Tab-separated table of C-alpha atoms in Angstrom:
chain	number	residue	atom	x	y	z
U	111	MET	CA	-0.298	-0.064	-0.202
U	112	ALA	CA	2.465	2.877	-1.009
U	113	SER	CA	1.622	6.241	-0.399
U	114	ASN	CA	0.959	8.378	-3.547
U	115	ILE	CA	0.326	11.618	-2.017
U	116	ASP	CA	1.984	14.051	-3.086
U	117	VAL	CA	3.408	15.689	-0.026
U	118	SER	CA	7.007	17.169	0.380
U	119	VAL	CA	9.299	16.589	2.907
U	120	PRO	CA	10.540	19.084	5.582
U	121	GLY	CA	12.384	22.470	4.478
U	122	ALA	CA	10.962	21.755	0.626
U	123	HIS	CA	9.245	25.108	-0.067
U	124	SER	CA	5.760	23.803	-1.497
U	125	GLU	CA	2.956	25.535	-0.374
U	126	PHE	CA	0.079	24.226	1.599
U	127	LYS	CA	-2.974	22.405	0.334
U	128	VAL	CA	-6.152	20.844	1.416
U	129	VAL	CA	-6.713	17.685	0.056
U	130	SER	CA	-10.061	16.425	0.807
U	131	ILE	CA	-13.436	18.414	2.671
U	132	LEU	CA	-13.242	14.964	4.026
U	133	ASP	CA	-9.670	15.110	5.193
U	134	THR	CA	-10.828	15.561	9.058
U	135	ASP	CA	-11.693	13.910	12.617
U	136	LEU	CA	-15.179	12.235	12.142
U	137	TYR	CA	-16.779	13.492	15.048
U	138	LYS	CA	-15.712	16.781	12.575
U	139	ALA	CA	-16.594	14.678	9.586
U	140	ARG	CA	-19.362	11.780	10.256
U	141	THR	CA	-19.500	13.186	13.653
U	142	ILE	CA	-18.897	17.183	12.911
U	143	PHE	CA	-21.205	16.101	9.657
U	144	THR	CA	-23.341	14.951	11.800
U	145	MET	CA	-22.976	17.479	14.729
U	146	GLN	CA	-23.361	20.075	11.214
U	147	GLN	CA	-26.665	18.255	9.930
U	148	ALA	CA	-28.062	18.560	13.362
U	149	VAL	CA	-26.928	22.004	13.881
U	150	PHE	CA	-28.582	22.368	10.181
U	151	GLU	CA	-32.138	21.390	11.483
U	152	TYR	CA	-31.625	23.272	14.872
U	153	TYR	CA	-29.446	25.907	15.110
U	154	PRO	CA	-29.622	26.809	11.510
U	155	THR	CA	-28.829	30.830	12.597
U	156	ALA	CA	-26.461	30.905	15.356
U	157	GLN	CA	-23.225	32.886	15.718
U	158	ALA	CA	-20.418	31.200	17.434
U	159	VAL	CA	-16.472	32.158	18.063
U	160	TYR	CA	-14.921	28.829	18.038
U	161	ARG	CA	-10.901	29.976	19.838
U	162	PHE	CA	-6.941	28.500	19.463
U	163	ALA	CA	-5.103	27.598	22.666
U	164	HIS	CA	-1.697	26.721	22.673
U	165	ARG	CA	-1.483	24.706	26.087
U	166	ASP	CA	2.444	24.845	25.856
U	167	LYS	CA	2.740	28.148	26.805
U	168	ASP	CA	7.110	27.898	27.037
U	169	ARG	CA	7.015	27.067	23.182
U	170	GLN	CA	6.703	30.141	21.220
U	171	LEU	CA	6.138	29.809	17.374
U	172	PRO	CA	8.890	32.054	14.546
U	173	LYS	CA	6.306	34.729	13.299
U	174	ALA	CA	7.636	33.556	9.684
U	175	CYS	CA	5.937	30.768	10.210
U	176	ILE	CA	2.431	32.081	10.816
U	177	GLU	CA	3.027	34.170	8.120
U	178	LYS	CA	2.992	30.818	5.836
U	179	PHE	CA	-0.457	30.028	8.066
U	180	LYS	CA	-2.464	32.819	7.212
U	181	ILE	CA	-1.544	32.313	3.784
U	182	SER	CA	-2.267	28.775	3.749
U	183	LEU	CA	-5.721	29.597	4.579
U	184	ASN	CA	-6.633	30.439	0.989
U	185	SER	CA	-6.589	27.429	0.198
U	186	PHE	CA	-9.341	26.222	1.990
U	187	ALA	CA	-12.131	28.282	-0.178
U	188	GLU	CA	-11.246	25.520	-3.017
U	189	VAL	CA	-11.956	22.864	-0.930
U	190	GLN	CA	-15.926	21.359	-1.326
U	191	LEU	CA	-17.371	18.028	-1.276
U	192	LYS	CA	-16.839	16.089	-4.505
U	193	GLN	CA	-19.474	14.055	-6.227
U	194	ASP	CA	-17.573	10.814	-5.315
U	195	GLU	CA	-17.100	11.452	-1.656
U	196	ARG	CA	-20.802	12.186	-1.538
U	197	VAL	CA	-21.869	9.066	-3.326
U	198	TRP	CA	-19.419	7.444	-0.434
U	199	LEU	CA	-20.997	9.206	2.711
U	200	GLN	CA	-24.134	7.770	1.246
U	201	ASP	CA	-22.844	4.809	1.296
U	202	LYS	CA	-21.471	4.350	4.847
U	203	CYS	CA	-23.452	6.954	6.602
U	204	ASN	CA	-27.146	6.480	4.947
U	205	TYR	CA	-28.598	8.619	8.278
U	206	PHE	CA	-27.303	11.698	6.238
U	207	LYS	CA	-30.353	13.207	5.147
U	208	PRO	CA	-30.840	14.300	1.541
U	209	ASN	CA	-30.863	17.949	1.914
U	210	TYR	CA	-28.489	18.066	4.322
U	211	LEU	CA	-25.624	17.066	1.437
U	212	ASP	CA	-27.114	19.220	-1.166
U	213	TYR	CA	-26.274	22.002	1.701
U	214	LEU	CA	-22.473	19.939	1.792
U	215	GLN	CA	-22.058	19.909	-1.630
U	216	SER	CA	-22.793	23.406	-1.569
U	217	TYR	CA	-20.219	24.599	1.392
U	218	ARG	CA	-17.531	26.336	1.087
U	219	PHE	CA	-14.894	27.837	3.855
U	220	LYS	CA	-14.475	31.310	3.949
U	221	PRO	CA	-11.272	31.947	4.985
U	222	GLU	CA	-12.397	35.512	5.908
U	223	GLN	CA	-14.259	34.010	9.297
U	224	ILE	CA	-10.316	33.402	10.401
U	225	THR	CA	-8.209	36.171	12.591
U	226	VAL	CA	-4.830	35.496	12.976
U	227	ASN	CA	-3.257	37.461	15.329
U	228	PHE	CA	0.470	37.171	16.554
U	229	ILE	CA	1.889	38.534	19.543
U	230	PRO	CA	6.090	39.091	19.704
U	231	SER	CA	7.640	37.995	22.706
U	232	SER	CA	9.314	40.988	24.239
U	233	ASP	CA	13.095	39.338	24.129
U	234	ASP	CA	12.872	38.580	20.609
U	235	PRO	CA	10.076	39.661	18.085
U	236	ALA	CA	10.831	37.229	15.050
U	237	MET	CA	9.009	34.717	18.173
U	238	GLY	CA	5.881	34.258	19.927
U	239	SER	CA	2.348	32.883	20.715
U	240	VAL	CA	-0.626	33.473	18.455
U	241	GLU	CA	-4.816	34.123	18.841
U	242	ILE	CA	-6.491	32.225	15.957
U	243	GLU	CA	-10.802	33.194	16.369
U	244	ALA	CA	-13.505	31.209	13.795
U	245	ARG	CA	-16.213	33.742	13.462
U	246	GLY	CA	-19.538	33.390	11.775
U	247	LEU	CA	-22.624	30.552	11.487
U	248	TRP	CA	-22.356	27.766	14.255
U	249	LEU	CA	-22.960	25.841	10.684
U	250	GLU	CA	-20.351	27.175	9.097
U	251	THR	CA	-17.961	27.220	11.384
U	252	ILE	CA	-17.976	23.577	13.171
U	253	LEU	CA	-16.400	22.769	10.487
U	254	TRP	CA	-12.819	25.221	10.766
U	255	GLU	CA	-11.436	22.922	14.408
U	256	VAL	CA	-9.799	20.258	13.015
U	257	PRO	CA	-7.998	21.437	9.565
U	258	LEU	CA	-6.895	24.398	11.048
U	259	MET	CA	-5.061	22.112	13.930
U	260	ALA	CA	-3.498	19.952	11.122
U	261	CYS	CA	-2.799	23.065	8.496
U	262	LEU	CA	-0.828	24.890	11.430
U	263	SER	CA	1.234	21.743	12.697
U	264	GLU	CA	2.052	20.743	9.217
U	265	ILE	CA	3.098	24.201	8.456
U	266	TYR	CA	5.430	24.653	11.630
U	267	PHE	CA	7.064	21.329	11.124
U	268	ARG	CA	7.807	22.159	7.553
U	269	TYR	CA	8.871	25.519	7.882
U	270	ALA	CA	9.527	26.243	11.555
U	271	ASP	CA	11.091	22.769	13.125
U	272	GLN	CA	12.958	20.712	10.180
U	273	ASP	CA	14.771	18.621	12.674
U	274	TRP	CA	13.121	15.664	11.918
U	275	ASP	CA	11.974	13.713	8.694
U	276	TYR	CA	10.394	10.313	7.533
U	277	THR	CA	12.604	7.718	8.605
U	278	GLY	CA	10.894	4.448	9.844
U	279	GLN	CA	7.416	6.056	10.201
U	280	GLU	CA	5.475	3.194	8.467
U	281	GLU	CA	7.962	0.732	9.872
U	282	GLN	CA	7.408	1.945	13.510
U	283	ALA	CA	3.130	2.212	12.799
U	284	MET	CA	3.453	-1.412	12.261
U	285	HIS	CA	6.126	-2.424	15.482
U	286	LYS	CA	3.354	-0.503	17.505
U	287	ALA	CA	0.510	-2.312	15.901
U	288	ARG	CA	1.592	-5.659	16.167
U	289	CYS	CA	2.396	-4.937	20.267
U	290	LEU	CA	-1.759	-3.824	20.253
U	291	PHE	CA	-2.438	-6.574	18.564
U	292	ASP	CA	-0.881	-8.996	20.913
U	293	ALA	CA	-1.908	-7.789	23.955
U	294	ARG	CA	-5.109	-7.907	21.971
U	295	CYS	CA	-5.876	-4.366	22.421
U	296	THR	CA	-8.516	-3.077	20.489
U	297	PHE	CA	-7.563	0.770	18.790
U	298	SER	CA	-8.516	3.126	16.124
U	299	ASP	CA	-6.658	6.244	14.473
U	300	PHE	CA	-7.985	9.173	16.064
U	301	GLY	CA	-4.218	11.499	15.140
U	302	THR	CA	-5.466	14.102	12.613
U	303	ARG	CA	-5.720	16.951	14.347
U	304	ARG	CA	-2.618	17.111	15.818
U	305	ARG	CA	-0.458	14.935	13.336
U	306	ARG	CA	3.013	16.165	12.163
U	307	SER	CA	1.482	16.153	8.480
U	308	LEU	CA	-1.216	14.232	5.808
U	309	HIS	CA	2.459	12.311	4.343
U	310	ALA	CA	3.127	10.947	8.301
U	311	HIS	CA	-0.874	10.583	8.801
U	312	ASP	CA	-0.783	8.167	5.582
U	313	LEU	CA	2.706	6.335	6.228
U	314	VAL	CA	0.916	5.262	9.712
U	315	LEU	CA	-2.014	4.122	8.745
U	316	SER	CA	-0.207	1.863	5.482
U	317	GLY	CA	2.064	0.277	8.417
U	318	ILE	CA	-1.201	-0.298	10.735
U	319	ILE	CA	-2.949	-1.730	7.655
U	320	LYS	CA	0.010	-4.132	6.654
U	321	ALA	CA	0.323	-5.301	10.725
U	322	GLN	CA	-2.783	-5.985	10.911
U	323	ASP	CA	-3.046	-8.053	7.342
U	324	ALA	CA	0.083	-9.997	8.775
U	325	HIS	CA	-1.560	-10.180	12.104
U	326	GLU	CA	-3.668	-13.804	13.293
U	327	TRP	CA	-5.593	-11.520	14.916
U	328	LYS	CA	-8.235	-9.681	12.381
U	329	ASP	CA	-10.691	-7.194	14.814
U	330	GLY	CA	-7.616	-5.656	16.602
U	331	PHE	CA	-7.757	-2.327	13.967
U	332	PHE	CA	-11.032	-1.203	14.584
U	333	GLY	CA	-10.462	1.948	11.850
U	334	THR	CA	-10.326	5.565	11.703
U	335	SER	CA	-11.456	9.151	12.723
U	336	ASN	CA	-10.505	10.472	9.036
U	337	ALA	CA	-13.453	10.148	6.558
U	338	TYR	CA	-10.902	10.947	3.914
U	339	PHE	CA	-7.989	7.969	4.793
U	340	ALA	CA	-11.853	5.596	5.662
U	341	MET	CA	-13.030	6.009	1.645
U	342	ARG	CA	-9.398	5.788	0.567
U	343	TYR	CA	-8.184	2.406	2.490
U	344	ASN	CA	-12.311	1.459	2.986
U	345	LEU	CA	-11.893	1.537	6.384
U	346	ASN	CA	-14.104	1.627	9.441
U	347	THR	CA	-15.518	4.935	10.457
U	348	ILE	CA	-15.437	6.040	13.855
U	349	GLY	CA	-16.135	9.154	16.044
U	350	THR	CA	-18.072	10.040	19.214
U	351	ILE	CA	-20.602	13.363	19.885
U	352	ALA	CA	-18.270	16.086	20.613
U	353	HIS	CA	-17.956	18.893	23.580
U	354	GLU	CA	-19.069	21.690	21.484
U	355	TRP	CA	-22.904	19.875	20.778
U	356	PHE	CA	-23.249	20.344	24.441
U	357	MET	CA	-21.438	23.381	24.717
U	358	GLY	CA	-23.513	25.001	22.024
U	359	ALA	CA	-26.932	24.228	22.468
U	360	ASN	CA	-29.030	25.841	25.735
U	361	ARG	CA	-31.027	22.776	25.884
U	362	SER	CA	-31.711	20.187	28.860
U	363	ASN	CA	-29.644	16.851	28.005
U	364	MET	CA	-33.160	14.869	26.992
U	365	GLN	CA	-33.760	17.280	24.811
U	366	LEU	CA	-30.287	17.234	22.748
U	367	GLN	CA	-29.769	13.544	22.799
U	368	ARG	CA	-33.277	13.730	21.157
U	369	ARG	CA	-32.587	16.552	18.277
U	370	TYR	CA	-29.255	14.660	17.897
U	371	ARG	CA	-30.867	11.041	17.235
U	372	ASP	CA	-34.250	12.518	15.124
U	373	SER	CA	-31.077	14.152	13.344
U	374	PHE	CA	-30.850	10.848	11.458
U	375	GLY	CA	-34.088	8.810	11.836
U	376	PRO	CA	-34.609	5.951	13.478
U	377	LEU	CA	-31.242	3.992	12.381
U	378	VAL	CA	-28.160	4.479	12.372
U	379	LYS	CA	-26.005	2.236	10.690
U	380	THR	CA	-23.443	-0.271	12.808
U	381	LEU	CA	-19.854	-0.443	12.387
U	382	ARG	CA	-19.141	-3.462	10.169
U	383	ARG	CA	-17.250	-5.644	12.993
U	384	LYS	CA	-18.585	-3.620	16.111
U	385	SER	CA	-21.695	-2.642	16.678
U	386	PHE	CA	-21.224	-0.441	20.227
U	387	CYS	CA	-20.276	3.141	18.496
U	388	TYR	CA	-23.274	3.678	16.588
U	389	THR	CA	-26.675	1.805	16.852
U	390	HIS	CA	-30.558	2.407	16.764
U	391	GLY	CA	-29.126	6.011	16.508
U	392	HIS	CA	-28.200	6.487	19.725
U	393	LEU	CA	-24.309	7.768	19.906
U	394	LEU	CA	-21.391	7.347	22.356
U	395	TYR	CA	-20.363	10.101	24.380
U	396	GLY	CA	-18.364	10.543	27.768
U	397	SER	CA	-19.286	14.347	28.256
U	398	VAL	CA	-22.912	15.910	29.231
U	399	LEU	CA	-24.446	19.475	29.069
U	400	SER	CA	-26.833	19.835	32.609
U	401	GLY	CA	-28.574	22.757	33.939
U	402	ALA	CA	-28.837	26.320	32.365
U	403	HIS	CA	-25.927	27.393	31.774
U	404	LEU	CA	-23.767	26.043	28.318
U	405	LYS	CA	-21.112	23.566	29.985
U	406	VAL	CA	-19.952	20.270	29.591
U	407	ILE	CA	-18.646	18.679	32.700
U	408	THR	CA	-15.867	16.362	33.708
U	409	PRO	CA	-16.345	12.198	32.832
U	410	LEU	CA	-16.101	11.402	36.432
U	411	ALA	CA	-18.511	14.349	38.058
U	412	PHE	CA	-20.993	13.037	35.116
U	413	LEU	CA	-20.865	9.485	36.431
U	414	ASP	CA	-21.052	10.799	40.094
U	415	PHE	CA	-24.088	12.622	39.741
U	416	GLY	CA	-26.401	10.033	40.011
U	417	SER	CA	-29.716	9.255	38.269
U	418	GLN	CA	-30.159	13.410	37.954
U	419	GLU	CA	-27.616	13.290	34.870
U	420	PHE	CA	-27.649	9.404	33.460
U	421	ASP	CA	-30.810	7.924	35.180
U	422	SER	CA	-31.429	4.536	33.681
U	423	ILE	CA	-33.094	5.252	30.321
U	424	ARG	CA	-29.850	6.917	29.050
U	425	ALA	CA	-27.482	4.140	30.600
U	426	ASN	CA	-29.065	1.421	28.668
U	427	GLN	CA	-29.301	3.415	25.345
U	428	TRP	CA	-25.736	4.396	25.551
U	429	LYS	CA	-23.820	1.524	24.060
U	430	ALA	CA	-20.520	3.216	25.612
U	431	LEU	CA	-18.138	5.876	27.525
U	432	ARG	CA	-15.865	7.992	26.310
U	433	GLN	CA	-12.736	8.638	28.763
U	434	ASP	CA	-10.513	11.612	27.447
U	435	SER	CA	-9.283	13.838	30.854
U	436	GLY	CA	-8.199	13.257	34.502
U	437	ASN	CA	-6.896	9.345	35.870
U	438	PRO	CA	-8.179	6.788	33.406
U	439	LYS	CA	-7.660	3.990	35.852
U	440	ALA	CA	-10.201	5.414	37.902
U	441	PHE	CA	-13.002	5.637	35.754
U	442	ALA	CA	-13.581	1.830	34.896
U	443	PRO	CA	-14.446	1.143	38.387
U	444	ARG	CA	-16.554	4.239	39.001
U	445	ALA	CA	-18.371	2.924	35.503
U	446	LYS	CA	-19.196	-0.372	36.899
U	447	GLN	CA	-20.313	0.781	39.911
U	448	MET	CA	-22.639	3.207	38.210
U	449	TYR	CA	-24.033	0.602	35.712
U	450	GLU	CA	-24.484	-1.965	38.576
U	451	GLU	CA	-26.735	1.129	41.134
U	452	ARG	CA	-29.278	0.950	37.569
U	453	GLY	CA	-29.215	-2.247	37.379
U	454	ILE	CA	-27.497	-3.067	34.266
U	455	ASP	CA	-25.183	-5.804	32.786
U	456	HIS	CA	-21.998	-3.691	32.334
U	457	THR	CA	-19.906	-5.934	30.665
U	458	GLN	CA	-22.329	-5.399	27.741
U	459	LYS	CA	-20.917	-2.522	27.724
U	460	GLY	CA	-17.914	-0.619	26.225
U	461	ILE	CA	-15.468	1.640	27.457
U	462	ILE	CA	-13.585	3.805	24.558
U	463	TYR	CA	-10.280	5.678	26.114
U	464	SER	CA	-8.808	8.538	24.350
U	465	ASP	CA	-6.291	10.493	26.302
U	466	ALA	CA	-2.557	10.712	25.419
U	467	LEU	CA	-1.818	7.310	24.724
U	468	ASP	CA	0.910	4.957	24.299
U	469	PHE	CA	1.045	0.990	23.908
U	470	ASN	CA	1.630	0.542	27.950
U	471	LYS	CA	-1.423	2.884	29.036
U	472	ALA	CA	-3.702	1.166	27.013
U	473	LYS	CA	-2.133	-2.495	27.622
U	474	ALA	CA	-2.730	-1.179	31.459
U	475	LEU	CA	-6.481	0.229	31.000
U	476	HIS	CA	-6.745	-2.923	28.850
U	477	ASP	CA	-5.977	-5.395	31.594
U	478	GLN	CA	-8.069	-3.144	34.003
U	479	CYS	CA	-11.288	-2.989	31.962
U	480	GLN	CA	-10.619	-7.113	31.602
U	481	GLN	CA	-10.715	-8.544	34.781
U	482	LEU	CA	-13.565	-5.738	35.778
U	483	GLY	CA	-15.411	-7.181	33.453
U	484	PHE	CA	-15.523	-4.529	30.627
U	485	THR	CA	-14.322	-7.003	27.459
U	486	LYS	CA	-15.309	-3.830	24.814
U	487	CYS	CA	-12.959	-1.885	25.683
U	488	SER	CA	-11.207	0.057	22.748
U	489	PHE	CA	-8.533	3.128	22.307
U	490	GLY	CA	-8.433	6.030	20.394
U	491	ILE	CA	-5.212	6.705	19.876
U	492	GLY	CA	-3.904	10.135	18.029
U	493	THR	CA	-0.420	11.870	18.631
U	494	TRP	CA	1.480	8.791	19.731
U	495	LEU	CA	0.763	7.208	16.257
U	496	THR	CA	0.837	9.907	14.034
U	497	ASN	CA	3.315	12.431	15.847
U	498	ASP	CA	5.571	10.426	17.345
U	499	PHE	CA	9.305	11.623	15.687
U	500	LYS	CA	12.619	12.091	16.838
U	501	MET	CA	15.246	15.100	16.210
U	502	LYS	CA	17.825	14.642	13.405
U	503	SER	CA	20.625	15.926	15.438
U	504	SER	CA	20.201	13.901	18.519
U	505	GLY	CA	21.198	10.467	16.063
U	506	TYR	CA	17.320	9.918	16.010
U	507	LYS	CA	17.097	9.592	19.697
U	508	GLU	CA	15.588	12.717	21.303
U	509	LYS	CA	11.401	13.054	20.916
U	510	SER	CA	10.752	15.755	18.318
U	511	LYS	CA	7.350	17.296	20.668
U	512	ALA	CA	4.308	17.138	18.287
U	513	LEU	CA	2.532	21.095	19.285
U	514	ASN	CA	-0.262	20.969	21.877
U	515	MET	CA	-3.010	22.731	21.003
U	516	VAL	CA	-6.375	22.656	21.220
U	517	ILE	CA	-9.914	24.791	19.156
U	518	LYS	CA	-12.614	25.294	21.314
U	519	LEU	CA	-16.199	26.368	21.163
U	520	GLY	CA	-15.832	29.816	23.206
U	521	SER	CA	-19.347	31.047	22.927
U	522	ILE	CA	-22.538	30.802	20.924
U	523	ASP	CA	-24.877	33.940	19.957
U	524	GLY	CA	-22.754	35.869	22.910
U	525	LYS	CA	-22.988	33.446	25.438
U	526	GLU	CA	-19.439	31.845	27.032
U	527	CYS	CA	-19.470	28.165	26.574
U	528	VAL	CA	-17.652	26.228	29.265
U	529	LYS	CA	-15.861	23.068	29.555
U	530	ILE	CA	-14.747	21.275	32.522
U	531	SER	CA	-12.286	18.919	32.437
U	532	ASP	CA	-11.379	15.148	34.931
U	533	GLU	CA	-7.712	17.559	34.565
U	534	ILE	CA	-7.434	21.276	35.546
U	535	THR	CA	-5.666	22.365	32.373
U	536	LYS	CA	-7.909	21.079	29.784
U	537	ASN	CA	-10.942	23.528	31.098
U	538	THR	CA	-11.947	26.269	28.704
U	539	GLY	CA	-13.992	29.150	28.957
U	540	VAL	CA	-13.557	32.617	31.008
U	541	PRO	CA	-12.385	31.778	33.595
U	542	GLU	CA	-15.373	33.339	36.031
U	543	ALA	CA	-17.847	31.531	33.699
U	544	VAL	CA	-15.803	28.259	34.636
U	545	THR	CA	-15.174	29.082	38.213
U	546	LYS	CA	-18.744	29.165	38.661
U	547	VAL	CA	-19.687	26.435	36.887
U	548	LYS	CA	-17.338	24.484	39.419
U	549	GLU	CA	-18.961	25.923	42.104
U	550	ILE	CA	-22.845	24.462	41.309
U	551	TYR	CA	-21.181	21.566	40.425
U	552	GLN	CA	-18.863	21.674	43.648
U	553	ILE	CA	-16.263	20.648	41.342
U	554	PRO	CA	-12.516	21.136	43.615
U	555	LEU	CA	-11.594	24.764	41.834
U	556	SER	CA	-8.055	23.663	41.740
């Protein structure tokens, strides 16, 4: 499965170009497209603001790199859903309604919705930080998050940090996949947004697929969250409902769930080999909106709210829970307790882990889940797969660090949105609003 994507090696000077509107996470593609369809039906006039955050505060970015990034935004205006891509969506994701697909085919990115401000350092004005915002209709800006981050990462490692190359990437991915298969860890590729480049992503998937083809255990690789590669390599498409659906809609939980479900009709197509991710219109998710204010609450706090937030009806409907922050070792025991309190057989439920995973973390969590009876655990692995590089200058011994960045929904119709995480560094929103939400739910402030 040789790669035929024409992407330059580090140091080359070809311009960044978006290859497809489908080159995004499925909870920005099959799920951002599913979320976009829900917004299309229920909130078509809502105005949104998305904000970028670089979590590594000590790592400055070159001004020249940010200027390249600004120029690259123009290429997004050329991207549109192609006819063969529409046919693929209709075939693989048959819950998309024709009127929504008509809209998606007419959709065009609007670079003017993006503002990029470089803030120079007082020590060196050629280096600094960056502020990025997307403003406009929620219906339109919802598609910006993942490709913007993937674009920034690729440009940074193409022009700013060139102390690396693609040596051994496919072989490394094959080795990682074999280790996961040997440990019977089922996993998916969640690596689009923080990948080193499109080419790196392609090499990784090629290596995983080769490892799967050669391995005796054929159920190890679940698929990818990237719709472009799912279409290209005929892979399962994997996704969850993203935080922003609950952050952005000022409604009760059950109404949100009904509206999301009703957007797709009575049947959501199941995965070919596994069915607990999408079935009968109920999509798995691990963080919820509750109360009158716009917020997403921590998964462990969510489990602790009892019937108020997770009644038996919902616990039965949802086929799996997702753990994406905080202490992953605490999640399965608490989830088991929650199911037992509701008289539900937890052995029929799944847990998806997706927080900064590598092999050792995945194996330890897999072993714990097996001991607790969660036989349907799986892993969404991102940066460890698609942005695991070594510096050439160290003889390929020292790590070449990925960018630690996020883009989150900041406000809807002028109302600030808040996400509360089990990990304090992952909280997003205006500090005053974060504090207020934590006080309401009696979550520690620090």
